[in-house]
Tab-separated table of C-alpha atoms in Angstrom:
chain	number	residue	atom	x	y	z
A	1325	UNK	CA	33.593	194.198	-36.614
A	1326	UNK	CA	37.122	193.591	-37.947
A	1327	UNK	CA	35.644	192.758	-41.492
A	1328	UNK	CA	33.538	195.962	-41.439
A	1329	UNK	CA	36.651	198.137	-40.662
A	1330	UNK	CA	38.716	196.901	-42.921
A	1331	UNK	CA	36.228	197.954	-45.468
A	1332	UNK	CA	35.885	201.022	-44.578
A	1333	UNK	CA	39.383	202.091	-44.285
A	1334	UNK	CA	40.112	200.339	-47.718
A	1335	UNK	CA	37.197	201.815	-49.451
A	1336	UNK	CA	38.448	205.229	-48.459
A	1337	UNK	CA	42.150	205.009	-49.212
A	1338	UNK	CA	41.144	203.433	-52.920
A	1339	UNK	CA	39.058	205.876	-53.326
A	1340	UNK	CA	41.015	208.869	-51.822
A	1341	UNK	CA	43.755	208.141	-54.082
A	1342	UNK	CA	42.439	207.293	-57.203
A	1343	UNK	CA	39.744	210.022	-57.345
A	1344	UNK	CA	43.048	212.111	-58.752
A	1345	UNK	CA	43.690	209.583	-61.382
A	1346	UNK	CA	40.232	209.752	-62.172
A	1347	UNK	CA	40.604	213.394	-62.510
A	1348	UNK	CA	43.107	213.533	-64.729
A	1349	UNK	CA	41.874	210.678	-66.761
A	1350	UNK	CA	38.091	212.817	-67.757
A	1351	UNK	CA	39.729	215.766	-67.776
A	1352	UNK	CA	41.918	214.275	-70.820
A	1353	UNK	CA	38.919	212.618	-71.930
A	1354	UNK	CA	37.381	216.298	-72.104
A	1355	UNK	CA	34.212	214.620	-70.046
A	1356	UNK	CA	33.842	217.949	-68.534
A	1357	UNK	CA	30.005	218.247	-66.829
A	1358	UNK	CA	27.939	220.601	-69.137
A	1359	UNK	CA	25.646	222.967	-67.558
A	1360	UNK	CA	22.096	224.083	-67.692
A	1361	UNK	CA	21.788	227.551	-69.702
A	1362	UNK	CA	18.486	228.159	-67.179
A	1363	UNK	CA	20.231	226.625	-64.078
A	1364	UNK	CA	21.544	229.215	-61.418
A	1365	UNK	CA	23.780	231.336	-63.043
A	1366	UNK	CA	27.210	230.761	-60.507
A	1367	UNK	CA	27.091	227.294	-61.528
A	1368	UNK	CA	28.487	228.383	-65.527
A	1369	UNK	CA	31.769	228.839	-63.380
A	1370	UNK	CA	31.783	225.367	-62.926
A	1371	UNK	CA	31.153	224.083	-66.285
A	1372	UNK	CA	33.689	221.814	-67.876
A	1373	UNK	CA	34.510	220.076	-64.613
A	1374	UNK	CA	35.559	216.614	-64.820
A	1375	UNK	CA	31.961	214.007	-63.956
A	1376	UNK	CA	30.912	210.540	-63.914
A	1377	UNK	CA	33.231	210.213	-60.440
A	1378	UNK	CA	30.926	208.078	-59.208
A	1379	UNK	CA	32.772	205.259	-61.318
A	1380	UNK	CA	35.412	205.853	-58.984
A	1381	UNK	CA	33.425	204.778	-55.267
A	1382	UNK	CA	31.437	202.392	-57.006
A	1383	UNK	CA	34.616	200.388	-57.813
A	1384	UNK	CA	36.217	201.382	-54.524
A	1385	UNK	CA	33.145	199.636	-52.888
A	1386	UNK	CA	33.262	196.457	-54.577
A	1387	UNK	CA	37.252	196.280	-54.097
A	1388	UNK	CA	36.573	197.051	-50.391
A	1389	UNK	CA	34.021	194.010	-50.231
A	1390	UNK	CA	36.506	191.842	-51.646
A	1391	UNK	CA	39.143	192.968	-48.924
A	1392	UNK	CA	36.630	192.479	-46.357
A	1393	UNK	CA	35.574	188.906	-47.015
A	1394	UNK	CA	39.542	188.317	-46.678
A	1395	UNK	CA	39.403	189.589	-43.241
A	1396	UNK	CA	36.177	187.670	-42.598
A	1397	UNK	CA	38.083	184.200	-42.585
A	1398	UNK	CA	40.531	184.632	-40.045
A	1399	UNK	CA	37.103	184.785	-37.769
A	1400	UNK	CA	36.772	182.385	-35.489
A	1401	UNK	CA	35.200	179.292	-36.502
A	1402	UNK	CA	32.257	179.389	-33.761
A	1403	UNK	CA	31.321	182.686	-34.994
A	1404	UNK	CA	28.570	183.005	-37.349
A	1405	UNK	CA	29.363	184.856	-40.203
A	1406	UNK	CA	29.144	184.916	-43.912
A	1407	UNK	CA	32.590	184.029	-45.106
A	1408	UNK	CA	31.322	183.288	-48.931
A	1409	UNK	CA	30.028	185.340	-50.912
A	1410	UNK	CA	26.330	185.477	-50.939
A	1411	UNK	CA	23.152	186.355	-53.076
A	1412	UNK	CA	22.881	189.647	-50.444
A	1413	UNK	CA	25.939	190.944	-51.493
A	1414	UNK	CA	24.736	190.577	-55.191
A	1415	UNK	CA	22.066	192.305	-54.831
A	1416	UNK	CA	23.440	195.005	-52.849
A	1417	UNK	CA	25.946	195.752	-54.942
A	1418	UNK	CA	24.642	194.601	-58.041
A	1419	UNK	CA	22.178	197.655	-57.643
A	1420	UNK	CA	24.782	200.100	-57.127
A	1421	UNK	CA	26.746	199.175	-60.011
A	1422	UNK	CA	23.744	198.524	-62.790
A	1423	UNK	CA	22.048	201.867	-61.407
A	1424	UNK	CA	25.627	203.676	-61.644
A	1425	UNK	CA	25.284	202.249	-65.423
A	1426	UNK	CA	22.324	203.728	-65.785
A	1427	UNK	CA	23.869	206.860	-64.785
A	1428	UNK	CA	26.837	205.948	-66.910
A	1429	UNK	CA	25.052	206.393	-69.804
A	1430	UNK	CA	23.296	209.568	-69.099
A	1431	UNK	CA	26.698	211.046	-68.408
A	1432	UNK	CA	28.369	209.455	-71.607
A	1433	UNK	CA	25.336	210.918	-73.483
A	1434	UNK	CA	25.771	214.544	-72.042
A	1435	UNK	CA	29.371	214.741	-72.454
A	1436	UNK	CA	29.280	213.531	-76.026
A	1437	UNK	CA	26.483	215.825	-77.620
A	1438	UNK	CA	27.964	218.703	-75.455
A	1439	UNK	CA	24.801	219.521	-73.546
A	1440	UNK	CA	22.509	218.830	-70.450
A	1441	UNK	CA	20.057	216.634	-71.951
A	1442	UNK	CA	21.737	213.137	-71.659
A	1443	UNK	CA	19.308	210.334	-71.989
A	1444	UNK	CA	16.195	210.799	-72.367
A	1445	UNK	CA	13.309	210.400	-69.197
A	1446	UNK	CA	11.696	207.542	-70.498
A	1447	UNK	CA	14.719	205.618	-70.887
A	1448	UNK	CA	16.588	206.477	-67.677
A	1449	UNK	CA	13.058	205.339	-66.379
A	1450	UNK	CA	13.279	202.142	-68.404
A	1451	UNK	CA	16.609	201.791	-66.597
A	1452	UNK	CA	15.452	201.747	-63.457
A	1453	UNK	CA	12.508	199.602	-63.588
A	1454	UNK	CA	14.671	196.925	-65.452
A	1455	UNK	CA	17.301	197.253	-62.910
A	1456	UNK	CA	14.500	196.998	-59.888
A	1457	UNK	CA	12.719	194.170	-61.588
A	1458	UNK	CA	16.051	191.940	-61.686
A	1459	UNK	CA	17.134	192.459	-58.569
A	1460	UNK	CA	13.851	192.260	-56.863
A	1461	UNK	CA	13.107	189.191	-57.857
A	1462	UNK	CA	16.613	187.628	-56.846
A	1463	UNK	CA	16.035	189.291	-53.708
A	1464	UNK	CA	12.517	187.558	-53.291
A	1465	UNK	CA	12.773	184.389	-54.806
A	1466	UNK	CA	16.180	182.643	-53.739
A	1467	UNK	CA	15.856	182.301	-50.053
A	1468	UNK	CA	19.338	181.545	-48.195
A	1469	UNK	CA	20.422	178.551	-45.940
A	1470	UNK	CA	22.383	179.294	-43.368
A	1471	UNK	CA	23.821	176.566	-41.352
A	1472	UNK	CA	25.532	177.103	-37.707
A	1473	UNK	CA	29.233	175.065	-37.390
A	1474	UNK	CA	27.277	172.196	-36.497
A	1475	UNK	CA	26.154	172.032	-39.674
A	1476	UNK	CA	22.309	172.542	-38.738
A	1477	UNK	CA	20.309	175.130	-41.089
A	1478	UNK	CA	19.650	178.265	-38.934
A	1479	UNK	CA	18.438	180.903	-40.955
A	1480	UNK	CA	16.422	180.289	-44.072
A	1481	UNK	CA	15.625	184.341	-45.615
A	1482	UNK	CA	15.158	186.028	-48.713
A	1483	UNK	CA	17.563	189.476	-49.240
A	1484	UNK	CA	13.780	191.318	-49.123
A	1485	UNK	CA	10.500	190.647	-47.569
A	1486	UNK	CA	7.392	189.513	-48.690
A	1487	UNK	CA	6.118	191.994	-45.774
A	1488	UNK	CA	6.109	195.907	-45.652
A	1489	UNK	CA	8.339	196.952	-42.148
A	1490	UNK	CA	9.270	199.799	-40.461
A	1491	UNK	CA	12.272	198.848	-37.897
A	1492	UNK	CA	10.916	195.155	-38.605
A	1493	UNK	CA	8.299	193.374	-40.528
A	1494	UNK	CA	4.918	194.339	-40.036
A	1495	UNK	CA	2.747	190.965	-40.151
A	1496	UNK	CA	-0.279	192.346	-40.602
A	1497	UNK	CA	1.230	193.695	-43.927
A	1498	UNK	CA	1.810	190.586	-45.691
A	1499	UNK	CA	1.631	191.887	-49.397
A	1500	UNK	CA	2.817	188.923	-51.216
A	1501	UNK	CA	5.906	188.288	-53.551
A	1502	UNK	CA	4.659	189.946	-56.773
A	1503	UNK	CA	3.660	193.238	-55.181
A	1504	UNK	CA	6.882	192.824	-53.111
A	1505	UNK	CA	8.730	193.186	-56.309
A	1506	UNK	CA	6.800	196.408	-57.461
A	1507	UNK	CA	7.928	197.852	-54.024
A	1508	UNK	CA	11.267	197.179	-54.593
A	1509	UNK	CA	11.266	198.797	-58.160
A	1510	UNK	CA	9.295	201.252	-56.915
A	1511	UNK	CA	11.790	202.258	-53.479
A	1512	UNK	CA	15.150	201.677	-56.314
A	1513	UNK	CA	13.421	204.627	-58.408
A	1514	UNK	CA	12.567	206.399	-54.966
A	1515	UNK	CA	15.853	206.532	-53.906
A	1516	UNK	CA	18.007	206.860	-57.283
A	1517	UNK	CA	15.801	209.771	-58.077
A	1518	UNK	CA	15.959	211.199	-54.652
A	1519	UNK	CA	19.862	210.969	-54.464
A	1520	UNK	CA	20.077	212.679	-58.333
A	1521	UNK	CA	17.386	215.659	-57.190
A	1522	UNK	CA	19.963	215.671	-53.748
A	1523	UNK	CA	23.368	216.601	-56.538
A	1524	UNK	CA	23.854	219.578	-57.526
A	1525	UNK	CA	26.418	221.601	-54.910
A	1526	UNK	CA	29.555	220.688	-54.391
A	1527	UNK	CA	29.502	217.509	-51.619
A	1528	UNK	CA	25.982	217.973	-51.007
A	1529	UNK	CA	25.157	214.388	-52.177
A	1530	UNK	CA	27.645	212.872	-51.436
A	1531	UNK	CA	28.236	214.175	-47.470
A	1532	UNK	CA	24.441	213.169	-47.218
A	1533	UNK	CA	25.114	209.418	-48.564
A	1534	UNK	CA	27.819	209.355	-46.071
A	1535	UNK	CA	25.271	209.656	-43.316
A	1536	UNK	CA	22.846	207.464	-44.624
A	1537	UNK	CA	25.058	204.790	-45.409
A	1538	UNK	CA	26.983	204.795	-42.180
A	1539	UNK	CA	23.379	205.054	-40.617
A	1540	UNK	CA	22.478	201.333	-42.148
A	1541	UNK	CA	26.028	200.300	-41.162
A	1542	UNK	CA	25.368	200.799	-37.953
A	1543	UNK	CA	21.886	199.273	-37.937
A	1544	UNK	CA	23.307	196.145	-39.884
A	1545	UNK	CA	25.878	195.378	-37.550
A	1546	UNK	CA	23.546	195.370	-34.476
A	1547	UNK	CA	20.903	193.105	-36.319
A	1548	UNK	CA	23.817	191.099	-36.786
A	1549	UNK	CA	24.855	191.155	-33.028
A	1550	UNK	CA	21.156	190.103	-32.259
A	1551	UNK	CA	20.394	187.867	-35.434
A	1552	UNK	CA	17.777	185.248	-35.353
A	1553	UNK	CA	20.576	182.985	-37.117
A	1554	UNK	CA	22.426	182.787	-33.657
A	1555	UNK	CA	21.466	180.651	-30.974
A	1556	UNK	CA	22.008	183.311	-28.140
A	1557	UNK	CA	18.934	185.029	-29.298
A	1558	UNK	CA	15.317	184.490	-28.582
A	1559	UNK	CA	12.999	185.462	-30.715
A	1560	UNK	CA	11.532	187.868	-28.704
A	1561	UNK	CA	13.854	190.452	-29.925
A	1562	UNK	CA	16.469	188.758	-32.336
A	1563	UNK	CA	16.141	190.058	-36.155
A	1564	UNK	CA	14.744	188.145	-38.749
A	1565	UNK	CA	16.839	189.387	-41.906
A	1566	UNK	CA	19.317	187.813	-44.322
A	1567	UNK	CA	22.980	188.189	-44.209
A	1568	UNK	CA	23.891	191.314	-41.465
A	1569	UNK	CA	27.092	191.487	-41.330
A	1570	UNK	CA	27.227	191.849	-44.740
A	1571	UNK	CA	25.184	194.229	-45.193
A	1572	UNK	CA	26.816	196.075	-42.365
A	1573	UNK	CA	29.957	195.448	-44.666
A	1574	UNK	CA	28.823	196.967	-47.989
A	1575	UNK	CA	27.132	199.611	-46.349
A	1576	UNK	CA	30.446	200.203	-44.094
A	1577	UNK	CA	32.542	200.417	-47.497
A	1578	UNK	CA	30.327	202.478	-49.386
A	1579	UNK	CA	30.117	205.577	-46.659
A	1580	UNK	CA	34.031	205.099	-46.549
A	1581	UNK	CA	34.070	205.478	-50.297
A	1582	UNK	CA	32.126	208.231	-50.391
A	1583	UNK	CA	34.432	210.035	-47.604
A	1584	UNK	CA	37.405	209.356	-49.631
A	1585	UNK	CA	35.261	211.071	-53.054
A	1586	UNK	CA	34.005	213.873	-50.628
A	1587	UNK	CA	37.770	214.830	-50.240
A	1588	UNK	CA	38.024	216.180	-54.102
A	1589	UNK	CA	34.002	216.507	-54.753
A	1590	UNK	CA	33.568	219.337	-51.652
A	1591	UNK	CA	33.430	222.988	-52.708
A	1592	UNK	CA	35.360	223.557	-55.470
A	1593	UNK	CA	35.139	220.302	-56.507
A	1594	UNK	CA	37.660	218.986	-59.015
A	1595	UNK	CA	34.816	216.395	-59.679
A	1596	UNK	CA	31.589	215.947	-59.997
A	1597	UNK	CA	29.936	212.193	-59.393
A	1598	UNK	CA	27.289	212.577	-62.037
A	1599	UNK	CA	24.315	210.656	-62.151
A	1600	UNK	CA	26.562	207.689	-62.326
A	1601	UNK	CA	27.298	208.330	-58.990
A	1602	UNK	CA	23.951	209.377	-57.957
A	1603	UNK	CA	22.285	206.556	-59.283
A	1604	UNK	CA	24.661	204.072	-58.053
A	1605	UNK	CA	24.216	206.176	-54.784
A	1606	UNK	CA	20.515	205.883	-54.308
A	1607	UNK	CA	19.926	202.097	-55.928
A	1608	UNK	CA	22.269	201.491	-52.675
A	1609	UNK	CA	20.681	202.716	-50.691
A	1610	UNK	CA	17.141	201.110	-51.608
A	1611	UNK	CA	18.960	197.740	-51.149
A	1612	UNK	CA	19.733	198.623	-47.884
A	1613	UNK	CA	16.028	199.353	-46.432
A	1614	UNK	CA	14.955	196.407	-47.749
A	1615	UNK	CA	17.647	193.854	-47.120
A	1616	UNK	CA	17.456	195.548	-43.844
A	1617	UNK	CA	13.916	194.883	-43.306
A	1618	UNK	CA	13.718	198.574	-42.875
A	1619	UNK	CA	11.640	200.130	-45.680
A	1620	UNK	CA	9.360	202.594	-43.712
A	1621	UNK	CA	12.417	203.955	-41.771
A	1622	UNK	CA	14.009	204.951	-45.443
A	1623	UNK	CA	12.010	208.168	-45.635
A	1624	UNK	CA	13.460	209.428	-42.020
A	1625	UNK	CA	16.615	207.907	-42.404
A	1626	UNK	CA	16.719	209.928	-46.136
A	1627	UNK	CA	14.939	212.640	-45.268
A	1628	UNK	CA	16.595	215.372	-46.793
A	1629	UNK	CA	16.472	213.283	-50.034
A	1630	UNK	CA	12.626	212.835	-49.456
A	1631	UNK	CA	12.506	217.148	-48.826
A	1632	UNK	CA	14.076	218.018	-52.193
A	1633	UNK	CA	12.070	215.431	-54.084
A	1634	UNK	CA	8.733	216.865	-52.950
A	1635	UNK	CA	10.556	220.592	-53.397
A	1636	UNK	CA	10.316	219.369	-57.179
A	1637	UNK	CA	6.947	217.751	-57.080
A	1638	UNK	CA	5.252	220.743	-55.345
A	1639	UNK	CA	7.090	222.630	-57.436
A	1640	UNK	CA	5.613	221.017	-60.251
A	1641	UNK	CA	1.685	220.809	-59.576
A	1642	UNK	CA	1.951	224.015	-58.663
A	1643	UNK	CA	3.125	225.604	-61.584
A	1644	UNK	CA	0.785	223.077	-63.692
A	1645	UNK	CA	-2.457	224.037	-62.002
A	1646	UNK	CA	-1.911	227.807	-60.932
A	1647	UNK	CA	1.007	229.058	-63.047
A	1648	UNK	CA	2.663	230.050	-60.479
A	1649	UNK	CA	6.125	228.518	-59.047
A	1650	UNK	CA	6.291	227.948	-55.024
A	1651	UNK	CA	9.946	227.818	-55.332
A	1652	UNK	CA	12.386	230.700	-56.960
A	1653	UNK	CA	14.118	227.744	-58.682
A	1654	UNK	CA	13.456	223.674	-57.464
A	1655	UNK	CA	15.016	221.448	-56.549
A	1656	UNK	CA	15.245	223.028	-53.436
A	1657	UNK	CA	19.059	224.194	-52.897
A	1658	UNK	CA	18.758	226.118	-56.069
A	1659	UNK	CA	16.082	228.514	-54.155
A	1660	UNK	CA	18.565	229.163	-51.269
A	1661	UNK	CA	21.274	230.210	-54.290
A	1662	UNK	CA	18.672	232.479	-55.907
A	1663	UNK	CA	17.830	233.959	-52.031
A	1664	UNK	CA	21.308	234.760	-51.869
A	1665	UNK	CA	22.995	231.920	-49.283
A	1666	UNK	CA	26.634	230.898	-49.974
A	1667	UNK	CA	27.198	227.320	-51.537
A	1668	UNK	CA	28.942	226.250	-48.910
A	1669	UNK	CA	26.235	227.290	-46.414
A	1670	UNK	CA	23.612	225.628	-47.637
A	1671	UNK	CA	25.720	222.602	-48.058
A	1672	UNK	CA	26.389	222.483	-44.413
A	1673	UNK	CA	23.028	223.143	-43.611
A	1674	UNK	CA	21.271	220.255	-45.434
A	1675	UNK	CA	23.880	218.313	-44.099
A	1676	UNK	CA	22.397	219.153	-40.412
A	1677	UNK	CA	19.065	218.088	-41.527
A	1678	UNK	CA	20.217	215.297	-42.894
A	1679	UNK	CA	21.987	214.094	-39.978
A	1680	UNK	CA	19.076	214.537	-37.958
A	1681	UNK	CA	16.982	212.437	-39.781
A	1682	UNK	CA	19.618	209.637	-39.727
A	1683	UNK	CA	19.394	210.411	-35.618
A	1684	UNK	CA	16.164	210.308	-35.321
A	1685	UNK	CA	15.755	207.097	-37.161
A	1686	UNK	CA	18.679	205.591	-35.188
A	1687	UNK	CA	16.787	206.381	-31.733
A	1688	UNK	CA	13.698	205.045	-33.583
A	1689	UNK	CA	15.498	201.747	-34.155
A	1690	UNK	CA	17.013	201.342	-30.773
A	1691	UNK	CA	14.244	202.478	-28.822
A	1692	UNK	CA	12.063	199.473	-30.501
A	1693	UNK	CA	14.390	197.361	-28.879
A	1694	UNK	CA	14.813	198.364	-25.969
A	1695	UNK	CA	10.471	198.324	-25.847
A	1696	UNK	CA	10.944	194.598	-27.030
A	1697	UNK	CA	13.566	193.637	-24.242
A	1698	UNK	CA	12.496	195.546	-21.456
């Protein structure tokens, strides 16, 4: 628990403080976030505000990693724990940073010709199935060995799962490890998309990544309180993943990081994150439900990401097939502007849904193991 505090509380003070300097810095730069002429028109107020902030809690979350690995060797030596490095924590954050490139560029590309457009759909898709692919194979083809302080190998797990799972593997769902990887590209471009569609109001995003994150801190930590790795545990009810407590870490540093941003991104924001950010965001996130063994739960635990998606889809078929648009304006939050709700109310709002499908996804988890131990 020490570990996981410690990056938290450092993730939020680096990025707390140097969200200013990052402020300053594209606002010299003149990357100011261009707007969409057809877009709601209260958001040309906001044009020329500094983006690409998310560079700022990506690095914040790999610093805080790094500070929490120092406080994971002064545990004690009987207790299990992943003092080095490991290939979870390259994966993990390895997606946030190469999908925050992705993003990168997009938001290099708008701010340089001036306009919305950035790079183009096919390539940001090319992005993210080349980002998915890489990672999804390290997370399904180098299994770990984890060895007690006896020196006797404990745990032997891949970062993801050869088996679709909800709050644990499903068995009878063995898919295999190539279609295993196409999940995993497929959930990175789930959530990265669902995370960009979620941007848009000032700390909308973000204050929902918050939740989510702290969400699969929380679930992290108590897989690594009952993990199959430790002796204590039958396994009747243990968990069968790789690397908990880091996960619990990572996830731990990235909600602080995003608290820290949220201080300067709420409304008015003096920054935007940018699809840096929400890319980084939501390729995060996807590392989480799977290294988490936890894949099903995603569209509960993210459910307000999964609402505004399909606000866009529907959106879409409708308007291809009939003509006619569902929506005043998609994704979703846009309609609310156009029916005449405040920013900040329907901030606060989707914030209340999204918290309650992180709490109903919590109670999901722990009720499951409560049925197993009872």
């Amino acid at each position: 628990m020490r570990a996981v505090i410690v990056a938290i509380g450092v993730a939020f003070l680096v990025s707390l403080l140097t969200t200013p300097i990052a402020i300053r810095v594209f606002t010299r730069l003149k990357a100011g976030q261009p707007i969409r002429a057809e877009g709601p028109i209260m958001h040309q107020g906001k044009k020329g505000t500094p983006t690409m902030g998310g560079v700022v809690f990506i690095v914040a979350t790999v610093i805080a990693y790094v500070a929490g690995h120092l406080a994971l060797t002064t545990l004690p030596d009987q207790q299990i724990a992943q003092v080095e490095p490991t290939i979870t924590a390259l994966v993990l954050l390895g997606l946030m940073v190469f999908s925050g490139a992705v993003g990168f560029i997009d938001d290099f590309l708008k701010v340089r010709k001036r306009n919305s457009a950035g790079l183009n759909k096919r390539g940001k898709l090319l992005g993210q199935i080349l980002v998915g692919a890489v990672f999804g194979v390290v997370a399904l083809y180098f299994p770990s060995s984890m060895t007690d302080p006896t020196g006797v190998i404990t745990n032997v797990e891949t970062v993801g799962s050869t088996t679709l799972s909800f709050i644990r593997d499903i068995p009878a769902l063995e898919v295999g490890k190539i279609a295993s990887v196409v999940i995993f590209i497929f959930v990175v471009m789930a959530a990265t998309n669902g995370v960009n569609l979620t941007d848009g109001l000032d700390g909308l995003a973000t204050g929902a990544s918050v939740m989510v994150l702290a969400a699969y801190a929380v679930i992290a930590f108590w897989q690594y309180r009952h993990w199959c790795a430790d002796p204590n545990y039958t396994e009747d009810y243990c968990y069968s993943v790789r690397d908990p407590l880091e996960i619990a870490l990572i996830a731990g540093a990235g909600a602080g990081a995003c608290v820290g941003f949220l201080w300067w991104n709420t409304s008015p924001a003096r920054i935007f994150m940018g699809d840096t950010g929400a890319l980084g965001l939501g390729g995060l996130i996807a590392g989480m439900a799977m290294s988490t063994r936890t894949v099903l739960l995603l569209p509960i635990i993210g459910g307000l990401f999964v609402i505004i998606t399909m606000s866009v889809v529907i959106q879409i078929i409708s308007f291809r097939t009939t003509g006619k648009r569902v929506f005043r304006m998609s994704p979703l939050q846009h309609h609310f502007e156009l029916a005449g709700w405040s920013e900040v109310n329907i901030v606060v709002r989707f914030w209340i849904i999204a918290g309650i499908g992180v709490a109903i996804a919590l109670g999901l988890f722990y009720s499951e193991f409560l049925a197993n131990v009872s």
